[in-house]
Amino acid sequence: MPEHAALAQGAEGESFEGHVEHAAHVAHAEQAAHAEHARRGGRAPGAADAPGEAADPEQEAVLSDSVGLALLVVLDTLTPAERIAFVLHDMFAVPFDEIGPMIDRSPVAARQLASRARRRVKEGARPPETDRARRRRVVEAFLAASREGDFDALLAVLDPEVVFRADAATVPGGTPVMLRGARNVAKGASAAAQRARESVPGLVDGSPALVRVQEGRVSLVLTFTVADDLITGIEAIAEPERLHTLDVAVLDG
């Protein structure tokens, strides 16, 4: 059975995404071992050219080095669909015609996801959201849209595959929440307009965030992952033991 087929089949009780993530760790070791080969003009292991794209040994060597050094860091910044498309195509040479159905995308959309992921990998360990001022503007745009319950404005700042996570202390039911997709996250943000009005811009561990202060104490923070001026991830944290581990600052204005 081909390796990527085994990944798609999966082991009982393990998710497909979990298999892909494990495969990425294995591929990291292989890429690092063969980086020198690629640098001297050989093909990067498992690399596959997209139709119409000419092989460039120097470019492949850069990609091989980037993957070897930064894949494990960058992996967590990718959306699940980006991660699957990138790993299966670039590590295992799986055609996009096969990847598309696995992630409920067309082959063209799967190619675009892999291309976006590849750009992030080439940037190495540098986070995709390097400009704090730009990230702050995106976060503040999200806050303004949330306060007004402006669904369309929320969609404008959310990546289509954004993931929202909230710990058990964030919601009245006491159960952790996870929402996937821009429309679902926008609906949730619109419903929480009152909470948004009670929140202000801040920094959490040096990154732009939203902070809610009640009776002089931080009761809730929202942290954001931003790439290409779109929010790809939001985490709501209200558990006191977690809040105590964060460096939180409220910004003026």
PDB file of C-alpha atoms in Angstrom:
ATOM      1  CA  MET A   1       0.000   0.000   0.000  1.00  0.00           C
ATOM      2  CA  PRO A   2       1.453   3.425  -0.936  1.00  0.00           C
ATOM      3  CA  GLU A   3       2.534   5.480   2.057  1.00  0.00           C
ATOM      4  CA  HIS A   4       0.057   8.270   1.410  1.00  0.00           C
ATOM      5  CA  ALA A   5      -2.739   5.727   1.046  1.00  0.00           C
ATOM      6  CA  ALA A   6      -1.847   4.333   4.439  1.00  0.00           C
ATOM      7  CA  LEU A   7      -1.995   7.855   5.825  1.00  0.00           C
ATOM      8  CA  ALA A   8      -5.428   8.365   4.354  1.00  0.00           C
ATOM      9  CA  GLN A   9      -6.658   5.060   5.701  1.00  0.00           C
ATOM     10  CA  GLY A  10      -5.306   5.803   9.176  1.00  0.00           C
ATOM     11  CA  ALA A  11      -5.056   3.651  12.246  1.00  0.00           C
ATOM     12  CA  GLU A  12      -8.108   2.973  14.371  1.00  0.00           C
ATOM     13  CA  GLY A  13      -8.753   5.875  16.740  1.00  0.00           C
ATOM     14  CA  GLU A  14      -6.258   8.178  15.026  1.00  0.00           C
ATOM     15  CA  SER A  15      -7.284  11.129  12.866  1.00  0.00           C
ATOM     16  CA  PHE A  16      -6.037  11.604   9.340  1.00  0.00           C
ATOM     17  CA  GLU A  17      -4.565  14.956  10.333  1.00  0.00           C
ATOM     18  CA  GLY A  18      -2.685  13.233  13.159  1.00  0.00           C
ATOM     19  CA  HIS A  19      -1.127  10.846  10.665  1.00  0.00           C
ATOM     20  CA  VAL A  20      -0.096  13.715   8.422  1.00  0.00           C
ATOM     21  CA  GLU A  21       1.480  15.556  11.332  1.00  0.00           C
ATOM     22  CA  HIS A  22       3.412  12.423  12.299  1.00  0.00           C
ATOM     23  CA  ALA A  23       4.510  12.031   8.685  1.00  0.00           C
ATOM     24  CA  ALA A  24       5.798  15.592   8.699  1.00  0.00           C
ATOM     25  CA  HIS A  25       8.044  14.820  11.647  1.00  0.00           C
ATOM     26  CA  VAL A  26       9.417  11.778   9.824  1.00  0.00           C
ATOM     27  CA  ALA A  27       9.859  13.772   6.617  1.00  0.00           C
ATOM     28  CA  HIS A  28      11.761  16.448   8.568  1.00  0.00           C
ATOM     29  CA  ALA A  29      14.514  13.959   9.352  1.00  0.00           C
ATOM     30  CA  GLU A  30      14.693  12.805   5.752  1.00  0.00           C
ATOM     31  CA  GLN A  31      14.815  16.345   4.407  1.00  0.00           C
ATOM     32  CA  ALA A  32      17.623  17.336   6.757  1.00  0.00           C
ATOM     33  CA  ALA A  33      19.676  14.280   5.802  1.00  0.00           C
ATOM     34  CA  HIS A  34      19.417  15.053   2.087  1.00  0.00           C
ATOM     35  CA  ALA A  35      19.745  18.831   2.168  1.00  0.00           C
ATOM     36  CA  GLU A  36      23.332  18.700   0.940  1.00  0.00           C
ATOM     37  CA  HIS A  37      22.310  16.504  -1.979  1.00  0.00           C
ATOM     38  CA  ALA A  38      19.711  19.054  -3.018  1.00  0.00           C
ATOM     39  CA  ARG A  39      22.188  21.900  -2.609  1.00  0.00           C
ATOM     40  CA  ARG A  40      24.517  20.238  -5.135  1.00  0.00           C
ATOM     41  CA  GLY A  41      21.814  20.031  -7.757  1.00  0.00           C
ATOM     42  CA  GLY A  42      19.882  16.887  -6.864  1.00  0.00           C
ATOM     43  CA  ARG A  43      16.150  16.798  -6.332  1.00  0.00           C
ATOM     44  CA  ALA A  44      14.758  17.282  -2.867  1.00  0.00           C
ATOM     45  CA  PRO A  45      13.343  13.953  -1.627  1.00  0.00           C
ATOM     46  CA  GLY A  46       9.708  13.542  -2.502  1.00  0.00           C
ATOM     47  CA  ALA A  47       9.503  16.835  -4.379  1.00  0.00           C
ATOM     48  CA  ALA A  48       7.027  16.942  -7.226  1.00  0.00           C
ATOM     49  CA  ASP A  49       6.765  19.643  -9.856  1.00  0.00           C
ATOM     50  CA  ALA A  50       3.405  21.170 -10.541  1.00  0.00           C
ATOM     51  CA  PRO A  51       2.379  21.040 -14.202  1.00  0.00           C
ATOM     52  CA  GLY A  52       4.073  23.815 -16.123  1.00  0.00           C
ATOM     53  CA  GLU A  53       6.659  24.478 -13.397  1.00  0.00           C
ATOM     54  CA  ALA A  54      10.285  23.842 -14.327  1.00  0.00           C
ATOM     55  CA  ALA A  55      12.570  22.231 -11.770  1.00  0.00           C
ATOM     56  CA  ASP A  56      15.077  24.653 -10.262  1.00  0.00           C
ATOM     57  CA  PRO A  57      17.804  22.824  -8.277  1.00  0.00           C
ATOM     58  CA  GLU A  58      18.785  25.962  -6.366  1.00  0.00           C
ATOM     59  CA  GLN A  59      15.182  26.704  -5.445  1.00  0.00           C
ATOM     60  CA  GLU A  60      14.639  23.086  -4.404  1.00  0.00           C
ATOM     61  CA  ALA A  61      17.774  23.233  -2.251  1.00  0.00           C
ATOM     62  CA  VAL A  62      16.426  26.324  -0.481  1.00  0.00           C
ATOM     63  CA  LEU A  63      13.111  24.556   0.073  1.00  0.00           C
ATOM     64  CA  SER A  64      14.859  21.444   1.347  1.00  0.00           C
ATOM     65  CA  ASP A  65      16.910  23.430   3.847  1.00  0.00           C
ATOM     66  CA  SER A  66      13.847  25.407   4.925  1.00  0.00           C
ATOM     67  CA  VAL A  67      11.824  22.276   5.473  1.00  0.00           C
ATOM     68  CA  GLY A  68      14.650  20.602   7.365  1.00  0.00           C
ATOM     69  CA  LEU A  69      15.129  23.509   9.737  1.00  0.00           C
ATOM     70  CA  ALA A  70      11.708  25.072  10.084  1.00  0.00           C
ATOM     71  CA  LEU A  71       8.987  22.569   9.244  1.00  0.00           C
ATOM     72  CA  LEU A  72       8.269  21.568  12.822  1.00  0.00           C
ATOM     73  CA  VAL A  73       7.992  25.209  13.883  1.00  0.00           C
ATOM     74  CA  VAL A  74       5.914  26.374  10.938  1.00  0.00           C
ATOM     75  CA  LEU A  75       3.642  23.313  11.005  1.00  0.00           C
ATOM     76  CA  ASP A  76       1.610  24.684  13.897  1.00  0.00           C
ATOM     77  CA  THR A  77       0.962  27.955  12.050  1.00  0.00           C
ATOM     78  CA  LEU A  78      -0.701  26.219   9.092  1.00  0.00           C
ATOM     79  CA  THR A  79      -4.381  25.478   8.842  1.00  0.00           C
ATOM     80  CA  PRO A  80      -5.285  21.755   8.791  1.00  0.00           C
ATOM     81  CA  ALA A  81      -6.008  21.825   5.050  1.00  0.00           C
ATOM     82  CA  GLU A  82      -2.746  23.665   4.297  1.00  0.00           C
ATOM     83  CA  ARG A  83      -0.819  21.179   6.436  1.00  0.00           C
ATOM     84  CA  ILE A  84      -2.324  18.165   4.677  1.00  0.00           C
ATOM     85  CA  ALA A  85      -1.892  19.585   1.166  1.00  0.00           C
ATOM     86  CA  PHE A  86       1.709  20.626   1.815  1.00  0.00           C
ATOM     87  CA  VAL A  87       2.852  17.419   3.494  1.00  0.00           C
ATOM     88  CA  LEU A  88       1.211  15.028   1.059  1.00  0.00           C
ATOM     89  CA  HIS A  89       2.340  16.914  -2.046  1.00  0.00           C
ATOM     90  CA  ASP A  90       5.807  18.103  -1.080  1.00  0.00           C
ATOM     91  CA  MET A  91       6.802  15.162   1.097  1.00  0.00           C
ATOM     92  CA  PHE A  92       5.111  12.268  -0.655  1.00  0.00           C
ATOM     93  CA  ALA A  93       4.554  13.578  -4.195  1.00  0.00           C
ATOM     94  CA  VAL A  94       0.810  12.940  -4.010  1.00  0.00           C
ATOM     95  CA  PRO A  95      -0.965  14.590  -6.979  1.00  0.00           C
ATOM     96  CA  PHE A  96      -3.381  17.386  -6.206  1.00  0.00           C
ATOM     97  CA  ASP A  97      -6.088  15.402  -8.019  1.00  0.00           C
ATOM     98  CA  GLU A  98      -5.880  12.934  -5.119  1.00  0.00           C
ATOM     99  CA  ILE A  99      -5.320  15.476  -2.341  1.00  0.00           C
ATOM    100  CA  GLY A 100      -8.361  17.583  -3.240  1.00  0.00           C
ATOM    101  CA  PRO A 101     -11.025  14.989  -2.330  1.00  0.00           C
ATOM    102  CA  MET A 102      -9.226  14.197   0.932  1.00  0.00           C
ATOM    103  CA  ILE A 103      -9.751  17.764   2.168  1.00  0.00           C
ATOM    104  CA  ASP A 104     -13.011  18.493   0.329  1.00  0.00           C
ATOM    105  CA  ARG A 105     -11.337  20.898  -2.086  1.00  0.00           C
ATOM    106  CA  SER A 106     -10.861  21.025  -5.836  1.00  0.00           C
ATOM    107  CA  PRO A 107      -7.379  20.154  -7.151  1.00  0.00           C
ATOM    108  CA  VAL A 108      -6.832  23.849  -7.950  1.00  0.00           C
ATOM    109  CA  ALA A 109      -7.757  24.871  -4.391  1.00  0.00           C
ATOM    110  CA  ALA A 110      -5.501  22.139  -2.981  1.00  0.00           C
ATOM    111  CA  ARG A 111      -2.620  23.478  -5.079  1.00  0.00           C
ATOM    112  CA  GLN A 112      -3.225  26.987  -3.723  1.00  0.00           C
ATOM    113  CA  LEU A 113      -3.223  25.697  -0.132  1.00  0.00           C
ATOM    114  CA  ALA A 114       0.073  23.882  -0.672  1.00  0.00           C
ATOM    115  CA  SER A 115       1.587  26.953  -2.319  1.00  0.00           C
ATOM    116  CA  ARG A 116       0.596  29.167   0.614  1.00  0.00           C
ATOM    117  CA  ALA A 117       2.026  26.649   3.084  1.00  0.00           C
ATOM    118  CA  ARG A 118       5.229  26.386   1.056  1.00  0.00           C
ATOM    119  CA  ARG A 119       5.740  30.151   1.217  1.00  0.00           C
ATOM    120  CA  ARG A 120       5.514  30.020   5.010  1.00  0.00           C
ATOM    121  CA  VAL A 121       7.983  27.137   5.194  1.00  0.00           C
ATOM    122  CA  LYS A 122      10.445  29.037   3.017  1.00  0.00           C
ATOM    123  CA  GLU A 123      10.310  31.880   5.518  1.00  0.00           C
ATOM    124  CA  GLY A 124      11.827  29.495   8.040  1.00  0.00           C
ATOM    125  CA  ALA A 125      11.087  29.862  11.712  1.00  0.00           C
ATOM    126  CA  ARG A 126       9.984  33.479  11.310  1.00  0.00           C
ATOM    127  CA  PRO A 127       6.274  33.719  12.200  1.00  0.00           C
ATOM    128  CA  PRO A 128       4.056  34.765   9.301  1.00  0.00           C
ATOM    129  CA  GLU A 129       2.834  37.784  11.280  1.00  0.00           C
ATOM    130  CA  THR A 130       6.089  39.699  11.704  1.00  0.00           C
ATOM    131  CA  ASP A 131       4.718  43.252  11.661  1.00  0.00           C
ATOM    132  CA  ARG A 132       3.129  43.918  15.057  1.00  0.00           C
ATOM    133  CA  ALA A 133       1.573  47.193  13.932  1.00  0.00           C
ATOM    134  CA  ARG A 134      -0.209  45.468  11.065  1.00  0.00           C
ATOM    135  CA  ARG A 135      -1.350  42.653  13.347  1.00  0.00           C
ATOM    136  CA  ARG A 136      -2.691  45.193  15.806  1.00  0.00           C
ATOM    137  CA  ARG A 137      -4.733  46.848  13.053  1.00  0.00           C
ATOM    138  CA  VAL A 138      -6.218  43.483  12.094  1.00  0.00           C
ATOM    139  CA  VAL A 139      -7.069  42.668  15.721  1.00  0.00           C
ATOM    140  CA  GLU A 140      -8.626  46.090  16.268  1.00  0.00           C
ATOM    141  CA  ALA A 141     -10.674  45.691  13.087  1.00  0.00           C
ATOM    142  CA  PHE A 142     -11.955  42.399  14.481  1.00  0.00           C
ATOM    143  CA  LEU A 143     -12.819  44.108  17.767  1.00  0.00           C
ATOM    144  CA  ALA A 144     -14.704  46.932  16.045  1.00  0.00           C
ATOM    145  CA  ALA A 145     -16.673  44.499  13.890  1.00  0.00           C
ATOM    146  CA  SER A 146     -17.453  42.313  16.918  1.00  0.00           C
ATOM    147  CA  ARG A 147     -18.733  45.261  18.950  1.00  0.00           C
ATOM    148  CA  GLU A 148     -21.116  46.193  16.143  1.00  0.00           C
ATOM    149  CA  GLY A 149     -22.078  42.624  15.334  1.00  0.00           C
ATOM    150  CA  ASP A 150     -21.041  43.394  11.749  1.00  0.00           C
ATOM    151  CA  PHE A 151     -21.005  39.959  10.123  1.00  0.00           C
ATOM    152  CA  ASP A 152     -19.576  41.100   6.769  1.00  0.00           C
ATOM    153  CA  ALA A 153     -16.800  43.120   8.425  1.00  0.00           C
ATOM    154  CA  LEU A 154     -15.889  40.074  10.513  1.00  0.00           C
ATOM    155  CA  LEU A 155     -15.683  37.903   7.411  1.00  0.00           C
ATOM    156  CA  ALA A 156     -13.354  40.491   5.863  1.00  0.00           C
ATOM    157  CA  VAL A 157     -10.683  39.955   8.552  1.00  0.00           C
ATOM    158  CA  LEU A 158     -11.099  36.184   9.033  1.00  0.00           C
ATOM    159  CA  ASP A 159      -9.264  33.561   7.029  1.00  0.00           C
ATOM    160  CA  PRO A 160     -11.803  31.159   5.450  1.00  0.00           C
ATOM    161  CA  GLU A 161     -10.377  28.330   7.568  1.00  0.00           C
ATOM    162  CA  VAL A 162      -9.904  30.241  10.807  1.00  0.00           C
ATOM    163  CA  VAL A 163     -10.095  28.168  13.997  1.00  0.00           C
ATOM    164  CA  PHE A 164     -11.471  29.567  17.272  1.00  0.00           C
ATOM    165  CA  ARG A 165     -10.750  27.813  20.572  1.00  0.00           C
ATOM    166  CA  ALA A 166     -12.067  28.732  24.012  1.00  0.00           C
ATOM    167  CA  ASP A 167     -11.218  27.067  27.310  1.00  0.00           C
ATOM    168  CA  ALA A 168     -13.819  25.738  29.730  1.00  0.00           C
ATOM    169  CA  ALA A 169     -13.853  28.900  31.862  1.00  0.00           C
ATOM    170  CA  THR A 170     -14.771  31.092  28.906  1.00  0.00           C
ATOM    171  CA  VAL A 171     -18.345  29.877  28.456  1.00  0.00           C
ATOM    172  CA  PRO A 172     -21.171  29.421  30.993  1.00  0.00           C
ATOM    173  CA  GLY A 173     -21.489  25.706  30.277  1.00  0.00           C
ATOM    174  CA  GLY A 174     -17.949  25.046  31.414  1.00  0.00           C
ATOM    175  CA  THR A 175     -17.080  23.070  28.277  1.00  0.00           C
ATOM    176  CA  PRO A 176     -14.225  23.963  25.904  1.00  0.00           C
ATOM    177  CA  VAL A 177     -15.398  25.283  22.543  1.00  0.00           C
ATOM    178  CA  MET A 178     -13.886  25.006  19.077  1.00  0.00           C
ATOM    179  CA  LEU A 179     -15.291  26.645  15.951  1.00  0.00           C
ATOM    180  CA  ARG A 180     -13.945  26.162  12.440  1.00  0.00           C
ATOM    181  CA  GLY A 181     -14.492  28.345   9.415  1.00  0.00           C
ATOM    182  CA  ALA A 182     -14.986  32.069   8.961  1.00  0.00           C
ATOM    183  CA  ARG A 183     -18.789  32.007   8.956  1.00  0.00           C
ATOM    184  CA  ASN A 184     -19.011  30.001  12.188  1.00  0.00           C
ATOM    185  CA  VAL A 185     -16.442  32.185  13.936  1.00  0.00           C
ATOM    186  CA  ALA A 186     -18.142  35.367  12.687  1.00  0.00           C
ATOM    187  CA  LYS A 187     -21.499  34.160  14.008  1.00  0.00           C
ATOM    188  CA  GLY A 188     -19.931  33.450  17.393  1.00  0.00           C
ATOM    189  CA  ALA A 189     -18.240  36.851  17.500  1.00  0.00           C
ATOM    190  CA  SER A 190     -21.479  38.613  16.567  1.00  0.00           C
ATOM    191  CA  ALA A 191     -23.294  36.797  19.357  1.00  0.00           C
ATOM    192  CA  ALA A 192     -20.633  37.959  21.826  1.00  0.00           C
ATOM    193  CA  ALA A 193     -20.962  41.653  20.943  1.00  0.00           C
ATOM    194  CA  GLN A 194     -21.527  42.683  24.568  1.00  0.00           C
ATOM    195  CA  ARG A 195     -18.392  40.899  25.709  1.00  0.00           C
ATOM    196  CA  ALA A 196     -16.492  42.584  22.878  1.00  0.00           C
ATOM    197  CA  ARG A 197     -17.681  45.997  24.101  1.00  0.00           C
ATOM    198  CA  GLU A 198     -16.143  45.187  27.464  1.00  0.00           C
ATOM    199  CA  SER A 199     -12.797  44.244  25.891  1.00  0.00           C
ATOM    200  CA  VAL A 200      -9.917  46.508  24.918  1.00  0.00           C
ATOM    201  CA  PRO A 201      -6.771  46.157  22.813  1.00  0.00           C
ATOM    202  CA  GLY A 202      -3.776  44.761  24.621  1.00  0.00           C
ATOM    203  CA  LEU A 203      -0.621  42.708  24.369  1.00  0.00           C
ATOM    204  CA  VAL A 204      -0.295  39.113  25.488  1.00  0.00           C
ATOM    205  CA  ASP A 205       3.296  37.933  25.657  1.00  0.00           C
ATOM    206  CA  GLY A 206       4.157  40.839  23.366  1.00  0.00           C
ATOM    207  CA  SER A 207       1.596  40.068  20.649  1.00  0.00           C
ATOM    208  CA  PRO A 208      -1.555  42.087  19.843  1.00  0.00           C
ATOM    209  CA  ALA A 209      -4.571  40.696  21.655  1.00  0.00           C
ATOM    210  CA  LEU A 210      -7.855  41.655  23.279  1.00  0.00           C
ATOM    211  CA  VAL A 211      -8.198  41.928  27.044  1.00  0.00           C
ATOM    212  CA  ARG A 212     -11.215  42.052  29.319  1.00  0.00           C
ATOM    213  CA  VAL A 213     -10.658  43.535  32.787  1.00  0.00           C
ATOM    214  CA  GLN A 214     -13.241  43.163  35.553  1.00  0.00           C
ATOM    215  CA  GLU A 215     -12.853  44.666  39.033  1.00  0.00           C
ATOM    216  CA  GLY A 216      -9.234  45.439  38.330  1.00  0.00           C
ATOM    217  CA  ARG A 217      -8.360  41.915  37.228  1.00  0.00           C
ATOM    218  CA  VAL A 218      -7.843  40.389  33.809  1.00  0.00           C
ATOM    219  CA  SER A 219     -10.725  37.967  33.361  1.00  0.00           C
ATOM    220  CA  LEU A 220     -10.348  37.071  29.694  1.00  0.00           C
ATOM    221  CA  VAL A 221      -7.855  37.413  26.871  1.00  0.00           C
ATOM    222  CA  LEU A 222      -8.172  36.644  23.184  1.00  0.00           C
ATOM    223  CA  THR A 223      -4.942  35.833  21.381  1.00  0.00           C
ATOM    224  CA  PHE A 224      -4.657  35.887  17.609  1.00  0.00           C
ATOM    225  CA  THR A 225      -2.648  34.268  14.859  1.00  0.00           C
ATOM    226  CA  VAL A 226      -2.502  36.521  11.805  1.00  0.00           C
ATOM    227  CA  ALA A 227      -1.156  35.704   8.350  1.00  0.00           C
ATOM    228  CA  ASP A 228      -1.445  37.783   5.187  1.00  0.00           C
ATOM    229  CA  ASP A 229      -3.590  40.308   7.115  1.00  0.00           C
ATOM    230  CA  LEU A 230      -6.192  37.661   7.929  1.00  0.00           C
ATOM    231  CA  ILE A 231      -6.904  36.020  11.268  1.00  0.00           C
ATOM    232  CA  THR A 232      -6.180  32.293  11.047  1.00  0.00           C
ATOM    233  CA  GLY A 233      -6.565  31.432  14.728  1.00  0.00           C
ATOM    234  CA  ILE A 234      -8.163  32.846  17.872  1.00  0.00           C
ATOM    235  CA  GLU A 235      -7.825  31.475  21.387  1.00  0.00           C
ATOM    236  CA  ALA A 236      -9.998  32.682  24.271  1.00  0.00           C
ATOM    237  CA  ILE A 237      -8.395  32.126  27.680  1.00  0.00           C
ATOM    238  CA  ALA A 238     -10.238  32.642  30.957  1.00  0.00           C
ATOM    239  CA  GLU A 239      -8.918  29.898  33.225  1.00  0.00           C
ATOM    240  CA  PRO A 240      -7.145  31.721  36.098  1.00  0.00           C
ATOM    241  CA  GLU A 241      -4.222  29.300  36.202  1.00  0.00           C
ATOM    242  CA  ARG A 242      -3.565  29.933  32.517  1.00  0.00           C
ATOM    243  CA  LEU A 243      -4.032  33.691  32.779  1.00  0.00           C
ATOM    244  CA  HIS A 244      -1.419  33.831  35.525  1.00  0.00           C
ATOM    245  CA  THR A 245       1.202  32.435  33.146  1.00  0.00           C
ATOM    246  CA  LEU A 246       0.668  35.206  30.584  1.00  0.00           C
ATOM    247  CA  ASP A 247       2.322  38.602  30.342  1.00  0.00           C
ATOM    248  CA  VAL A 248      -0.726  40.834  29.760  1.00  0.00           C
ATOM    249  CA  ALA A 249      -0.684  44.566  29.096  1.00  0.00           C
ATOM    250  CA  VAL A 250      -3.586  46.885  28.265  1.00  0.00           C
ATOM    251  CA  LEU A 251      -2.895  49.395  25.495  1.00  0.00           C
ATOM    252  CA  ASP A 252      -3.985  53.015  25.585  1.00  0.00           C
ATOM    253  CA  GLY A 253      -6.299  54.251  22.891  1.00  0.00           C
TER     254      GLY A 253
END
